[in-house]
Structures are given as C-alpha cells and as structure tokens.
Amino acid sequence: MADFGMQEVLKSLGIKEINEGTSTGSNWFSGGELITSYSPVDGKAIAQVKTTTNKDYESVMNAAQAAFKTWRLMPAPQRGEIVRQFGEKLRELKEPLGKLVSYEMGKSYQEGLGEVQEMIDICDFAVGLSRQLHGLTMHSERPGHRMYEQYHPLGVVGIISAFNFPVAVWSWNTALAWISGDVCVWKPSEKTPLCGVACQHIIAEVLKENDLPEGISCLINGDYKVGEFMTTDKRIPLISATGSTRMGKIVARTVGERLGKSLLELGGNNAIIVTPGADIKMTVIGAVFGAVGTAGQRCTSTRRLIIHESIYDKVKRALVDAYGQLKIGNPLDENNHVGPLIDIDAVGMYQNALEKVVEEGGKVLVEGGVLSGEGYESGCYVKPAVAEAGNLYDIVQQETFAPILYLLKYSGDVENAIEIQNGVAQGLSSAIMTNNLREAERFLSHAGSDCGIANVNIGTSGAEIGGAFGGEKETGGGRESGSDAWKIYMRRQTNTINYTTELPLAQGIKFDL
C-alpha cells in the first residue's frame, strides 16, 4: 500500500490492498487478473484491482437489465433525489476523493478537489433537470388530433472514461443518464482504477440506503478488451467514450456496425489567438495555465498560441518569464504548479515531440527535459516546454498529451489567425484574447472558430458544467454535461392522439371501406 499519508484516505473511500473490480452496486466480485495502480507522484504501488472476466460482465449486464425495469418506472424527480443524495456524499468525501485523484492521476491537489466539485455541480444540475425533462407539442393537420413528442430512457448506458479526469467525466454522464431513467456500466481507465472503485463505493451506499436494486450503477475494470465487451454488446444502446481520436474511431466503427449510438469526446489541439490589442497579462495567465495545468494532459489543454507579429516578441518574453516561475513537484504540495505525467510512456511521447519540432525546424525557447533526483523518483516529472514552430509542422498538427506549447506567428487581420486555428483535424476548444469587439464577434461568427468551445478573454482550459461540453471534427461531435446534453441519453418518440370518431389520414389521403 502507498504512504504519503494516503492510508486514511484509502480507508475512508473503501479501498483495500486488493480490490474486487467488478460491482453491480453493493455486490462486488471479479475473476480476472490483477491491475496494480502505481502513482506517478512517487512511483509506488497504491493498491491492486481485479479485472472483469466475460463471465463477470454477463453478471453485470443481467443485473443492469433487471434494474432498468424498476429504475425507469420511478418518477424522474425521485431519481433526482437519489442523485441529490449522491452529491451530498461527495460533499462529505470531497477532500479524500480529491486527494486520491491527485495521487493516482498526478494532477495538483487543487485540481483534484476541483474535479470532485465538478461531480457535485453536475449532481446539482441533474437534480433540477429531473423536474424539467420536457417534450414538445405541435398542431396536427387533422381535425380532432393532437401531436406531441416525449422522451423515454434508453436502457443500459456504457461509459468508458480516460485517466486524465478519472471521476468527473463519469459523473457528467451518469448523473444525466440516471435522471433520464437509464442505468450505467462504467469502465474507468486501467491507469486510474482506484478512483472508479472509490466512486462505486460511494454511490453503492446511497443505493443501498434507499433499498434500490443492484445494477443501477455498475463497475467493470480492465484494458481495451474489457471495453470491447460493451462496444460490441447490442444490449447497450449508447456508448459514451472519452479518449484519443484513434480509440474513438474504433469505438464509433464498432458501435456503428450494430447501429448503436456513440457519444465521443476525443482529442483536442487547442489554440489561443492573441491579437494586437490583447491584455498581455491576462493572455499569459490563460496560456500558461492552459498549457501546464494537469501537466498538459487535459483534452482542453492549450497546445498552440497564435500571436500577431506586432506583439509577438513582447508576448514571447512574458511567457518565458512566467515559465521561469513554475514549480514542478509533488502535486499534493500546493506550492507546486505542475505535477507528473501519468506514466513513462507519456514521458516518451513528450520527448519524441520535442525532438520532432526541432527536426522540423522549430526553435525551443523554454527547454524541456525529464527531471530526476529527490522527489522525482517516479521518472514521470518533466519540464513544461515552449517552442517556436510553423503551423504546418506535422508535430503541431498532432495532439501531444504533455506540457508543450507551440508559438505561431500571424500577420494581417484576425481572419488569418482564425484560418490557422481551424487548420487542424481536431475541433474541441479555442479562445481569442482581444479588446476589439469586431474581432471577438468575428471569432464567434459562422465564419469564425470551428470548435465546439469558443472563448473570449479566457483560456481554452476549464469549463463549467452548465454548458454542453464537446467538439467537432476529430474531437467526435458529441456533447456532455450541461445544456440539453440530456437528450442523448433518451430516445425520442412522436405521439399522435385521435380523440374523434373519424379516422382521417394525413396528406388528405382517402381510404374508404
């Protein structure tokens, strides 16, 4: 087991040295091999989780399908009450769960707490939403007829989440799915399985206290092969998957072949445009947090800074100065700005990207490198790097999940900057720093940013749960969290009611007997 003061944290969250990784609620079981979760903070083993076998999975699906028959018949506000209670449990356990997120994933403790707050916020949002799952009424062309649309639960929703937000993204999906009347099966990342075990313990307690059936919230664990249990399963009408574009294409193809629905939140190659009239201080704060927060491992992390040539050198100097103030180290120490990458493989991708940008003709302004010595024993700590690059460099066109920021120069008006920003395959988050109203509105117009998120005078990273979250192009096109994202977790039905003694047909068709 881990040290670092984590023993009490693990105990409070129900984590043991060896954990069953399959659950239908309060029922825990697993027949598979063990996954060892290593912390990137110190490289030490935290605990182990047993993986889910095909037999285990069938038990999960049987429980989920049975639970759906009960859960869907509860009035939505009553389902919302269960979600409210879950949010209260999260408030009670915010500190230990936030600390586990920080230690198992490697993000700062403040970001770990923020991630649990996102869970609490989406619960609050879902509770309100449970009383306003609205349909639509329209006029019929036939006398004495009424037409309307209503929404029904889908059934079992499969959730595949990534390591970088090991608890929040699950809650975005499951809170909305639950109030919609769905039940959920979750496969967390095999890199952060303990966060999944902890969350399942929390919701299982709520379900047990309310005497609800096993199967409303289910957990499975393992690598991509366990994920394939769900993606190929016709009993799961919707798969929500977060991860790389490569993974998303596989999921979309597999689910599409069985005519299922997929909600994909994939890669981002996010940019901030910096115009001549931008507030430089705000720009630097937004860009640096966007680039180095979570060690550059957010899907909304800032990868590219597109700066007008008239202020390019000024912004560059300010960035270099700011990077010189960054503190890298144990993320549980709140004096540090940057924690580790998730594992050694991520470090390798970081190193390859820095080599590639130089090979393509770029210039490194803030040197990168892997840190070693006391406090860096895990081998996962790297220096945030800044490089001048060309927009068409192959490495700039890709998403590297690491703290590397590319500086790009533009000339002329803002249309040229928007063209550079949009000239990548991904379309998640974007931002413009400007005090010019025309530039801001141009950026937000039909001919502006092609991303799912477009911000003015804030960075690309950090989203509130009230707005729908997701992107376009190779980001996947799905939307999670706020706004009307609930609709994807339900099926739409059109109803026509005839309250007369006649049976007129639509379009004036005559059919007399």
XYZ file of C-alpha atoms in Angstrom:
513
model
C 0.000 0.000 0.000
C 1.036 3.609 -0.533
C 2.361 6.007 2.074
C 2.323 9.819 1.625
C -0.458 9.963 4.213
C -2.772 8.057 1.885
C -3.664 5.211 4.243
C -6.539 7.078 5.885
C -7.699 8.414 2.523
C -7.900 4.933 1.043
C -9.645 3.576 4.121
C -12.279 6.333 4.078
C -13.051 5.536 0.440
C -13.315 1.777 0.925
C -10.051 0.987 -0.897
C -8.224 -2.152 0.241
C -4.857 -3.599 -0.719
C -6.589 -5.899 -3.210
C -9.985 -4.766 -4.530
C -12.707 -6.511 -6.442
C -13.013 -4.556 -9.685
C -16.496 -5.624 -10.728
C -19.614 -4.375 -8.997
C -23.344 -4.132 -9.507
C -23.756 -1.853 -6.503
C -23.069 -3.310 -3.093
C -22.266 -6.666 -4.720
C -18.523 -6.924 -5.515
C -16.832 -9.764 -7.415
C -14.120 -10.398 -10.015
C -12.494 -13.437 -11.547
C -9.779 -11.793 -13.573
C -6.142 -10.845 -13.201
C -4.815 -8.055 -11.016
C -4.079 -4.497 -12.110
C -1.573 -2.663 -9.953
C -2.157 1.054 -9.734
C 1.131 2.942 -9.489
C 1.171 6.599 -8.512
C 3.094 8.868 -10.901
C 3.754 11.074 -7.867
C 6.329 8.719 -6.327
C 6.227 5.607 -8.499
C 4.892 3.463 -5.665
C 2.124 0.891 -5.856
C -1.074 2.204 -4.268
C -3.275 -0.908 -4.402
C -4.479 -3.607 -6.781
C -7.781 -4.169 -8.581
C -9.070 -7.424 -10.067
C -10.154 -7.239 -13.688
C -13.532 -8.211 -15.107
C -13.927 -11.500 -16.983
C -16.517 -12.263 -19.641
C -18.464 -14.241 -17.036
C -18.313 -11.299 -14.620
C -19.532 -9.000 -17.367
C -22.574 -11.168 -18.062
C -23.484 -10.992 -14.382
C -23.202 -7.211 -14.558
C -25.408 -6.976 -17.630
C -28.061 -9.258 -16.129
C -28.200 -7.047 -13.034
C -28.250 -3.828 -15.095
C -31.067 -5.001 -17.350
C -33.147 -6.122 -14.377
C -32.542 -2.854 -12.517
C -33.559 -0.804 -15.556
C -37.075 -2.275 -15.429
C -37.505 -0.852 -11.921
C -35.486 2.350 -12.250
C -37.238 3.595 -15.409
C -40.631 3.474 -13.662
C -39.564 5.758 -10.805
C -40.701 9.335 -11.453
C -37.804 11.461 -12.645
C -37.879 13.749 -9.567
C -37.492 10.661 -7.363
C -34.484 9.604 -9.427
C -33.229 13.166 -8.975
C -33.487 12.720 -5.207
C -31.083 9.770 -5.416
C -28.650 11.904 -7.405
C -29.031 14.657 -4.797
C -28.048 12.221 -2.059
C -25.046 11.134 -4.130
C -23.988 14.785 -4.376
C -24.229 15.109 -0.594
C -21.976 12.072 -0.121
C -19.485 13.680 -2.493
C -19.521 16.861 -0.408
C -18.686 14.803 2.673
C -15.862 12.975 0.902
C -14.560 15.808 -1.281
C -11.160 16.028 0.397
C -10.225 12.323 0.438
C -11.570 11.705 -3.069
C -9.785 14.811 -4.363
C -6.577 13.597 -2.754
C -6.949 10.151 -4.347
C -7.495 11.772 -7.750
C -4.348 13.833 -7.235
C -2.235 10.888 -6.072
C -3.412 8.260 -8.555
C -3.561 10.543 -11.609
C -0.875 13.101 -10.749
C -2.794 16.369 -11.072
C -2.459 19.044 -8.408
C -4.489 18.663 -5.227
C -6.407 21.825 -6.091
C -7.322 20.323 -9.464
C -8.303 17.080 -7.723
C -10.652 19.000 -5.446
C -11.937 20.881 -8.480
C -12.717 17.638 -10.237
C -14.810 16.420 -7.303
C -16.535 19.809 -7.269
C -17.478 19.195 -10.899
C -19.138 15.977 -9.743
C -21.077 17.882 -7.102
C -22.052 20.563 -9.615
C -23.374 18.079 -12.181
C -25.410 16.396 -9.452
C -26.992 19.770 -8.619
C -27.641 20.377 -12.316
C -29.175 16.935 -12.768
C -31.447 17.311 -9.747
C -33.005 20.446 -11.225
C -33.183 18.832 -14.642
C -35.109 15.873 -13.224
C -38.155 18.151 -12.948
C -37.953 19.520 -16.483
C -37.316 16.668 -18.918
C -39.563 18.344 -21.432
C -41.134 17.260 -24.688
C -42.801 19.280 -27.447
C -46.416 19.792 -28.547
C -47.330 20.663 -32.132
C -50.560 21.153 -34.112
C -51.888 18.333 -36.248
C -53.194 18.884 -39.765
C -56.074 16.518 -38.953
C -59.109 17.775 -37.022
C -59.508 16.330 -33.545
C -55.925 15.148 -33.344
C -53.108 16.114 -31.003
C -49.416 15.567 -31.680
C -46.541 15.709 -29.260
C -43.024 14.396 -28.645
C -41.787 12.804 -25.460
C -38.520 11.266 -24.284
C -38.014 7.802 -22.814
C -34.962 6.182 -21.174
C -32.607 4.302 -23.479
C -31.706 1.422 -21.151
C -28.126 0.494 -20.240
C -25.564 3.232 -20.913
C -21.923 2.176 -21.242
C -19.281 4.666 -20.098
C -15.572 4.418 -20.970
C -13.529 7.163 -19.318
C -9.913 8.325 -19.576
C -7.216 8.699 -16.915
C -6.936 12.498 -17.046
C -10.354 13.119 -15.469
C -10.801 9.839 -13.612
C -14.050 10.781 -11.814
C -15.621 13.924 -13.309
C -16.367 12.663 -16.809
C -18.079 9.566 -15.419
C -20.298 11.785 -13.279
C -21.160 14.039 -16.238
C -22.568 11.012 -18.000
C -24.028 9.026 -15.174
C -25.843 11.862 -13.367
C -27.718 12.768 -16.543
C -28.292 9.139 -17.510
C -29.688 8.322 -14.076
C -32.214 11.145 -14.004
C -33.184 10.136 -17.561
C -34.082 6.683 -16.241
C -31.050 4.809 -17.572
C -28.714 2.518 -15.659
C -24.954 2.699 -16.199
C -21.991 0.380 -16.660
C -18.627 2.133 -16.236
C -15.155 1.066 -17.291
C -12.650 3.559 -15.867
C -9.139 3.812 -17.266
C -6.881 0.935 -16.290
C -4.382 3.665 -15.304
C -6.705 5.035 -12.591
C -8.857 2.084 -11.457
C -8.926 3.032 -7.778
C -10.833 6.237 -8.485
C -13.506 4.071 -10.099
C -13.641 1.722 -7.127
C -13.982 4.682 -4.749
C -16.845 6.252 -6.712
C -18.683 2.948 -6.907
C -18.455 2.535 -3.131
C -19.985 5.991 -2.688
C -22.969 5.503 -4.996
C -23.484 1.918 -3.794
C -24.013 3.224 -0.270
C -26.660 5.667 -1.500
C -28.499 2.973 -3.472
C -28.424 0.563 -0.526
C -29.744 3.202 1.879
C -32.700 3.716 -0.468
C -33.353 -0.018 -0.902
C -32.826 0.173 -4.659
C -31.910 -2.850 -6.783
C -28.413 -3.922 -7.769
C -27.451 -2.842 -11.266
C -28.344 0.860 -11.363
C -24.636 1.683 -11.126
C -22.171 -0.966 -12.292
C -18.376 -1.046 -12.461
C -16.091 -3.141 -14.644
C -12.309 -2.946 -14.869
C -9.587 -3.865 -17.326
C -7.946 -2.792 -20.561
C -9.457 -2.216 -24.007
C -10.550 -5.848 -24.234
C -12.973 -5.273 -21.348
C -14.180 -2.123 -23.099
C -14.940 -4.273 -26.149
C -17.432 -6.252 -24.049
C -19.560 -3.104 -24.099
C -18.862 -1.712 -27.564
C -19.897 -4.977 -29.221
C -22.918 -5.563 -26.964
C -26.301 -4.932 -28.619
C -27.861 -4.693 -25.167
C -26.143 -1.325 -24.687
C -27.795 1.277 -26.948
C -25.357 4.079 -26.079
C -21.599 4.053 -25.516
C -20.045 7.243 -24.153
C -16.283 7.122 -24.650
C -13.574 9.620 -23.745
C -10.032 9.219 -25.018
C -7.831 9.549 -28.072
C -9.107 10.078 -31.603
C -7.624 6.718 -32.554
C -9.642 4.998 -29.838
C -12.770 6.956 -30.742
C -12.654 5.860 -34.364
C -12.526 2.223 -33.260
C -15.437 2.718 -30.862
C -17.504 4.593 -33.455
C -16.945 1.918 -36.071
C -17.704 -0.960 -33.710
C -20.840 0.615 -32.229
C -21.967 1.882 -35.622
C -21.792 -1.593 -37.148
C -24.518 -2.681 -34.723
C -26.406 0.615 -35.276
C -25.833 1.720 -31.691
C -25.288 5.316 -30.607
C -21.923 6.670 -29.541
C -21.079 9.838 -27.616
C -17.418 10.622 -28.261
C -15.210 13.182 -26.548
C -11.802 12.811 -28.155
C -8.624 14.742 -28.857
C -8.081 18.484 -28.879
C -5.373 20.622 -30.476
C -6.496 23.831 -28.862
C -5.306 27.330 -29.703
C -5.466 30.827 -28.273
C -5.369 33.698 -30.748
C -3.595 36.785 -29.380
C -4.496 39.977 -31.241
C -2.628 43.316 -31.190
C -4.970 44.822 -28.585
C -4.922 41.853 -26.201
C -4.308 42.256 -22.476
C -0.860 40.647 -22.222
C -1.114 39.856 -18.503
C -4.414 38.030 -18.944
C -3.048 36.280 -22.011
C -0.029 34.934 -20.153
C -2.096 33.660 -17.214
C -4.601 31.943 -19.509
C -1.971 30.462 -21.788
C 0.314 29.183 -19.032
C -2.459 27.528 -17.035
C -3.929 26.110 -20.230
C -0.565 24.684 -21.278
C 0.776 23.339 -17.972
C -2.361 22.602 -15.923
C -2.670 18.837 -15.318
C 0.820 18.707 -16.905
C -0.775 19.360 -20.301
C -2.952 16.264 -20.047
C -6.354 17.879 -20.472
C -8.264 17.463 -23.698
C -8.714 21.256 -23.483
C -5.032 21.995 -22.793
C -3.603 24.883 -24.798
C -1.265 23.478 -27.455
C -0.877 26.472 -29.790
C -0.543 30.206 -29.215
C -1.234 32.169 -32.410
C 0.235 35.640 -31.864
C 0.080 38.719 -34.088
C 3.511 39.702 -35.377
C 3.259 43.217 -33.893
C 3.265 41.885 -30.317
C 4.931 38.528 -30.876
C 8.233 39.361 -29.197
C 6.515 41.037 -26.236
C 4.288 38.020 -25.597
C 7.203 35.640 -26.061
C 9.310 37.425 -23.426
C 6.406 37.494 -20.971
C 5.827 33.763 -21.440
C 9.465 32.870 -20.939
C 9.490 34.918 -17.721
C 6.314 33.207 -16.491
C 7.645 29.724 -17.219
C 10.701 30.574 -15.170
C 8.448 30.903 -12.103
C 6.833 27.475 -12.393
C 7.409 24.994 -9.592
C 7.378 21.304 -10.510
C 6.930 18.576 -7.957
C 4.621 16.562 -5.740
C 1.092 17.670 -6.704
C -0.131 17.173 -3.146
C 2.126 20.089 -2.183
C 0.018 23.131 -3.048
C 3.138 25.248 -3.576
C 3.800 23.372 -6.815
C 2.208 24.333 -10.134
C 2.969 21.205 -12.164
C 2.855 17.542 -11.242
C 3.948 14.459 -13.175
C 2.804 12.895 -16.417
C 0.717 9.770 -15.971
C 3.449 7.231 -16.773
C 6.750 6.544 -18.526
C 5.032 6.032 -21.897
C 3.676 9.585 -21.687
C 7.197 10.829 -20.930
C 8.412 9.095 -24.087
C 5.762 10.819 -26.215
C 6.752 14.165 -24.686
C 10.415 13.609 -25.544
C 9.595 12.485 -29.084
C 7.502 15.617 -29.688
C 10.315 17.936 -28.601
C 12.774 16.104 -30.841
C 10.320 16.256 -33.733
C 9.702 20.006 -33.529
C 13.444 20.668 -33.700
C 13.819 18.238 -36.625
C 11.111 20.149 -38.484
C 12.917 23.468 -37.988
C 11.428 24.780 -34.764
C 13.289 26.573 -32.013
C 12.905 25.634 -28.346
C 12.541 28.749 -26.183
C 11.953 27.091 -22.828
C 13.913 23.874 -22.619
C 12.154 20.690 -21.691
C 13.593 17.563 -20.151
C 12.922 14.815 -17.659
C 13.599 15.616 -14.005
C 15.456 13.209 -11.750
C 16.716 13.064 -8.189
C 14.960 13.513 -4.876
C 11.225 13.979 -5.296
C 11.283 12.850 -8.912
C 11.877 9.122 -8.367
C 8.885 8.057 -10.460
C 10.577 9.287 -13.635
C 7.324 10.970 -14.713
C 8.197 14.607 -13.985
C 9.064 16.771 -16.994
C 9.746 20.438 -17.582
C 7.000 22.399 -19.384
C 8.462 23.491 -22.710
C 7.788 26.295 -25.193
C 8.840 26.145 -28.845
C 8.540 28.430 -31.843
C 7.108 26.430 -34.704
C 5.367 26.519 -38.065
C 1.661 25.887 -38.304
C 2.112 23.146 -40.896
C 4.711 21.206 -38.934
C 3.484 17.647 -38.594
C 4.007 17.666 -34.822
C 1.989 20.893 -34.447
C -0.900 19.279 -36.291
C -0.972 16.475 -33.729
C -2.119 16.390 -30.118
C 0.690 15.600 -27.679
C -0.645 14.922 -24.193
C 2.131 16.803 -22.413
C 3.074 20.367 -21.356
C 4.413 21.600 -24.692
C 3.261 24.963 -26.073
C 3.895 25.949 -29.700
C 4.167 29.645 -30.596
C 2.886 30.557 -34.049
C 3.023 33.990 -35.705
C 0.329 35.557 -37.855
C 0.148 38.787 -39.841
C -2.726 40.848 -41.197
C -6.186 40.700 -39.705
C -7.869 38.192 -37.417
C -9.217 36.136 -40.338
C -5.686 34.879 -40.946
C -5.353 33.782 -37.322
C -8.722 32.002 -37.426
C -7.644 30.145 -40.557
C -4.516 28.920 -38.767
C -6.513 27.923 -35.712
C -9.054 25.971 -37.748
C -6.393 24.313 -39.862
C -6.070 21.189 -37.718
C -8.049 17.964 -37.620
C -9.339 18.496 -34.080
C -12.059 20.935 -33.016
C -12.546 20.975 -29.264
C -11.663 24.261 -27.547
C -10.497 27.656 -28.777
C -10.019 31.167 -27.456
C -9.206 34.694 -28.541
C -7.564 37.395 -26.459
C -8.769 40.764 -27.693
C -10.306 44.054 -26.572
C -11.678 44.642 -30.064
C -15.416 43.905 -30.287
C -15.264 43.286 -34.029
C -12.505 40.724 -33.636
C -14.386 38.956 -30.857
C -17.618 38.787 -32.831
C -15.772 37.670 -35.969
C -14.214 34.841 -33.960
C -17.653 33.740 -32.713
C -19.418 34.100 -36.067
C -20.394 31.416 -38.600
C -17.051 32.013 -40.318
C -15.096 32.008 -37.070
C -13.864 29.235 -34.783
C -14.903 25.756 -35.900
C -14.577 24.321 -32.394
C -17.276 23.141 -30.003
C -15.991 25.646 -27.420
C -15.022 29.213 -28.313
C -13.999 31.667 -25.577
C -13.204 35.368 -25.486
C -10.609 36.643 -23.000
C -10.327 33.377 -21.121
C -8.188 30.370 -21.982
C -9.107 27.083 -23.626
C -8.991 25.035 -20.434
C -11.650 24.850 -17.765
C -15.364 24.511 -18.475
C -18.450 24.989 -16.338
C -20.948 22.147 -16.209
C -23.864 24.394 -17.261
C -22.715 24.438 -20.877
C -22.626 21.452 -23.197
C -19.071 20.124 -23.453
C -17.602 18.640 -26.620
C -16.152 19.399 -30.019
C -16.270 18.925 -33.768
C -14.236 17.158 -36.454
C -11.904 14.514 -34.978
C -12.942 15.525 -31.468
C -16.037 13.418 -32.080
C -19.012 15.765 -32.257
C -20.653 14.653 -29.007
C -21.839 16.814 -26.124
C -21.754 16.000 -22.422
C -22.663 17.765 -19.172
C -24.949 20.807 -19.367
C -27.480 22.499 -21.647
C -29.621 19.890 -23.455
C -26.966 17.159 -23.426
C -29.509 15.003 -21.529
C -31.309 14.247 -24.787
C -28.650 11.803 -25.994
C -29.372 9.570 -23.000
C -33.008 9.239 -24.046
C -34.975 8.118 -27.096
C -37.435 10.485 -28.726
C -40.950 9.367 -29.556
C -43.612 11.167 -31.609
C -47.216 10.569 -30.486
C -50.483 11.303 -32.273
C -53.796 11.035 -30.432
C -57.147 10.955 -32.236
C -59.994 11.947 -29.927
C -62.765 11.847 -32.567
C -64.972 9.104 -34.057
C -63.468 9.647 -37.515
C -60.189 8.396 -38.948
C -58.875 10.986 -41.417
C -55.477 10.221 -42.951
C -52.573 12.613 -43.260
C -51.912 14.433 -46.515
C -55.620 14.133 -47.368
C -55.323 10.510 -48.481
C -58.693 8.785 -48.981
C -59.149 5.152 -47.938
C -62.814 4.273 -47.585
C -64.202 0.857 -46.704
